[in-house]
Short mmCIF file of C-alpha atoms in Angstrom, two decimals:
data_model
loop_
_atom_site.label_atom_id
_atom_site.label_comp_id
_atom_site.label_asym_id
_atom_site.label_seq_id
_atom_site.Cartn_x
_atom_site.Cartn_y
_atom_site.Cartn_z
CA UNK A 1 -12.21 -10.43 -9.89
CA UNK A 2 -10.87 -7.07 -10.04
CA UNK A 3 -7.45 -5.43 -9.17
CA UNK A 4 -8.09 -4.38 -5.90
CA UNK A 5 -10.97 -6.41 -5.01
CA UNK A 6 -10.64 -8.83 -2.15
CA UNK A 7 -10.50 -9.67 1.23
CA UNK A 8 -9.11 -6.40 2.51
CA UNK A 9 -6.27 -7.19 4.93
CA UNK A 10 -4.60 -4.01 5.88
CA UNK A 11 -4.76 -0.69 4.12
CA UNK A 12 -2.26 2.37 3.70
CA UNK A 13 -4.44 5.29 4.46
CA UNK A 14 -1.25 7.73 5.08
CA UNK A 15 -0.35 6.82 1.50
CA UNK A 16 -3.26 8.53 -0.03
CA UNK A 17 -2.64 11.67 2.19
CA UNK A 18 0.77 12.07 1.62
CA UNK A 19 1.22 11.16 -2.44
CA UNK A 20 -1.12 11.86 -5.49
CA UNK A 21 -1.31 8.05 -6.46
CA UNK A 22 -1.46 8.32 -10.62
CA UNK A 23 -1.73 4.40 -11.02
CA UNK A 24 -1.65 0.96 -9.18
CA UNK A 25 -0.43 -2.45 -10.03
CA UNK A 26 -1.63 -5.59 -8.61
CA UNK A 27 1.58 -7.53 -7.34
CA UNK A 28 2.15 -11.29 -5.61
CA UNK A 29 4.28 -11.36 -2.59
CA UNK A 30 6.29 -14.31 -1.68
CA UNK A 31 5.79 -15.18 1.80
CA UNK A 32 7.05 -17.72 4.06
CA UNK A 33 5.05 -20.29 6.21
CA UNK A 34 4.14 -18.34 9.50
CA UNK A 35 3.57 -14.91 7.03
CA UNK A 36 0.58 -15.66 5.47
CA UNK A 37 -1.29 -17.04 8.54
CA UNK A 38 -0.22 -13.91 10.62
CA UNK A 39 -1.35 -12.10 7.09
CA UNK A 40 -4.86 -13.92 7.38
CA UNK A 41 -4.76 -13.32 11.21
CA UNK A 42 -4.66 -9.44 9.95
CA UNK A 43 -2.16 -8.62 11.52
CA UNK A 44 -0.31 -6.26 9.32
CA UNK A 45 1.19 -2.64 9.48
CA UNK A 46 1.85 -1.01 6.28
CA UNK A 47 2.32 2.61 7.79
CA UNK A 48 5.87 3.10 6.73
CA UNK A 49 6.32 0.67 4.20
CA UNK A 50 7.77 1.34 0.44
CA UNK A 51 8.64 -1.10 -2.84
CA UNK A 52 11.66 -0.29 -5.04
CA UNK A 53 13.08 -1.62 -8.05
CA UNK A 54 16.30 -3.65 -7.50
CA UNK A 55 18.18 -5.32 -10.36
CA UNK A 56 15.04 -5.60 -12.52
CA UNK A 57 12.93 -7.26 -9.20
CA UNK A 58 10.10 -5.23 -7.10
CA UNK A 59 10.70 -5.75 -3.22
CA UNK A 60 8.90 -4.71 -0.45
CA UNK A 61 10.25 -2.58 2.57
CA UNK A 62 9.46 -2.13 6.29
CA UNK A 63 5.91 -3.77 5.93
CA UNK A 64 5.20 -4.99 9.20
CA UNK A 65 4.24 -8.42 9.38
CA UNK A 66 3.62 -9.93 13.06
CA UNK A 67 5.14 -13.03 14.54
CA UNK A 68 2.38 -15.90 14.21
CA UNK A 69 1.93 -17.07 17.76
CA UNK A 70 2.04 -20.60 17.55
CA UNK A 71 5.03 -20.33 15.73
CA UNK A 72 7.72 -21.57 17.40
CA UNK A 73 12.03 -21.14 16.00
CA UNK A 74 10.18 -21.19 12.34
CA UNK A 75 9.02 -17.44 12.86
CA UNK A 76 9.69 -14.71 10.57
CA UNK A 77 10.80 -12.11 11.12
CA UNK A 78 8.80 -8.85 11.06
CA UNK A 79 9.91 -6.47 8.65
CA UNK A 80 12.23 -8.31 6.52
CA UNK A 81 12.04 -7.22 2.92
CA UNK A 82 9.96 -9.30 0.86
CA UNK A 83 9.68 -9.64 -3.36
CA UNK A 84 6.58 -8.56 -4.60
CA UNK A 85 5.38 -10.70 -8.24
CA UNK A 86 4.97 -8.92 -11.02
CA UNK A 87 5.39 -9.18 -15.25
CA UNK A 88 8.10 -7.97 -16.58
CA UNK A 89 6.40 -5.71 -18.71
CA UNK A 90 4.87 -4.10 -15.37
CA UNK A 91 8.44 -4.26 -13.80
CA UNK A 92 10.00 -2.10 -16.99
CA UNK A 93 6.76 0.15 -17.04
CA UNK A 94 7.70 0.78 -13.14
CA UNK A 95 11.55 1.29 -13.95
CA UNK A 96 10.82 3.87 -16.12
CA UNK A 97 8.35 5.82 -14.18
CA UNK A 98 9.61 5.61 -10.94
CA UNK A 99 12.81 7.18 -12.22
CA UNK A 100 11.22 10.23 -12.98
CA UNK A 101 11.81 13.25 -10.16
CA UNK A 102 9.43 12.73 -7.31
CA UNK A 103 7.47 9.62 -8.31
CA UNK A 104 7.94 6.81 -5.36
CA UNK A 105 6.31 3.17 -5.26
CA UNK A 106 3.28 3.01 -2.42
CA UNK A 107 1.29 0.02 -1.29
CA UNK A 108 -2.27 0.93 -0.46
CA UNK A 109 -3.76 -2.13 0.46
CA UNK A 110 -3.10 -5.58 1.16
CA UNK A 111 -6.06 -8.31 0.51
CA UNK A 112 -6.63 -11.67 -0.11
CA UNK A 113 -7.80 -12.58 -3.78
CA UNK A 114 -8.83 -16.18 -4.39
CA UNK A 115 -6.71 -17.73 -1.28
CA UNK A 116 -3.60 -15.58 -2.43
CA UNK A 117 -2.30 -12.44 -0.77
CA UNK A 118 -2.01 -9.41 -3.12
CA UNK A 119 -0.64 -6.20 -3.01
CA UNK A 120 -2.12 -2.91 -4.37
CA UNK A 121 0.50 -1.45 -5.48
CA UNK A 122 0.22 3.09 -6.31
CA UNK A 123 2.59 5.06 -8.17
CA UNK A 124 2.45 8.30 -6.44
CA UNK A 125 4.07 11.85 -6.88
CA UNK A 126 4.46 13.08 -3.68
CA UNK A 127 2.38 16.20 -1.87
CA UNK A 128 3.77 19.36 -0.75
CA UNK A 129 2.54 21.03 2.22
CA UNK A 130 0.30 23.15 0.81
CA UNK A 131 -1.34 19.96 -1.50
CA UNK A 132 -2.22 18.55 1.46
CA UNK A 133 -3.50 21.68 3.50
CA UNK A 134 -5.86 22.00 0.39
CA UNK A 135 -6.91 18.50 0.88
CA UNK A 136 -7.91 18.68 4.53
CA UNK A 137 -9.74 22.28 3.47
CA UNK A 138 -11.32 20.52 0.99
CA UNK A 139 -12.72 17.89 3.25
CA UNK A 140 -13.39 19.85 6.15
CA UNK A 141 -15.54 21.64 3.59
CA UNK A 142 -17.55 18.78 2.67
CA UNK A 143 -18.41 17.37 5.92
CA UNK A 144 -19.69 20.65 6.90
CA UNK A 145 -21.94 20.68 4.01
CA UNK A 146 -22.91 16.99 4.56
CA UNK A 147 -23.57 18.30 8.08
CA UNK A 148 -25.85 21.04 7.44
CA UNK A 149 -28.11 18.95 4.62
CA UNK A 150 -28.50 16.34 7.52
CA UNK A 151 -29.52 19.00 10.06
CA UNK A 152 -31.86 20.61 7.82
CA UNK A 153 -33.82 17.80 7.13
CA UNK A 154 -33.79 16.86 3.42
#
């Protein structure tokens, strides 16, 4: 299958507004027991969330993860950070480039692949202002042209 292709659990649709994403890496995460039924449950917010490097190992911050409800003193808890599985090669790649001025680890979407959860991991540069007033200009622009080829019949 794909990187990227799956299930589609939650997805980061602020991340695509706010940072030119250049590339994405597929990544494991290592969950605990109550995680990854909440996970299948879909009950996952990755609004604010953010990976960094840390001693040569990816991890995963403020991804919100809801308690499972039948889950009793084994619960997680929400937004703990988690490690995200990657090969080293991908790990030095993602040293090196996220060192560079302005470039910042994203997750975009969270799915299930084969009965495992998997993170789509972006490397994105992030937007100024006036990036993202072009984007919303941009598809203002379209819609109104989708509009008017819809109203006019062809």
């Amino acid at each position: 299958m794909p990187k990227g292709k799956g299930n589609a659990i939650a997805q980061n649709k602020k991340a695509s507004h706010d940072f030119f994403i250049e590339d994405t890496f597929e990544a494991g995460i290592v969950l605990k027991g109550t995680e990854i039924k909440s996970i299948r449950a879909g009950r996952v917010n990755m609004k604010d969330s953010f990976a960094r490097v840390n001693k040569g190992e990816v991890f995963l911050h403020n991804m919100h993860i809801s308690p499972y409800e039948q889950g009793n003193q084994f619960n997680h808890e929400p937004t703990r950070m988690r490690k995200l599985l990657l090969h080293r090669k991908e790990i030095n790649r993602l040293i090196g480039e996220t060192q560079q001025q302005g470039y910042s680890l994203v997750p975009l979407k969270m799915y299930i692949k084969n009965g495992v959860a998997k993170v789509l991991l972006g490397l994105g540069k992030g937007k100024k202002k006036y990036d993202k007033r072009e984007d919303l200009k941009r598809k203002q622009a379209k819609r109104d042209i989708d509009r008017a080829i819809k109203n006019s019949g062809y």
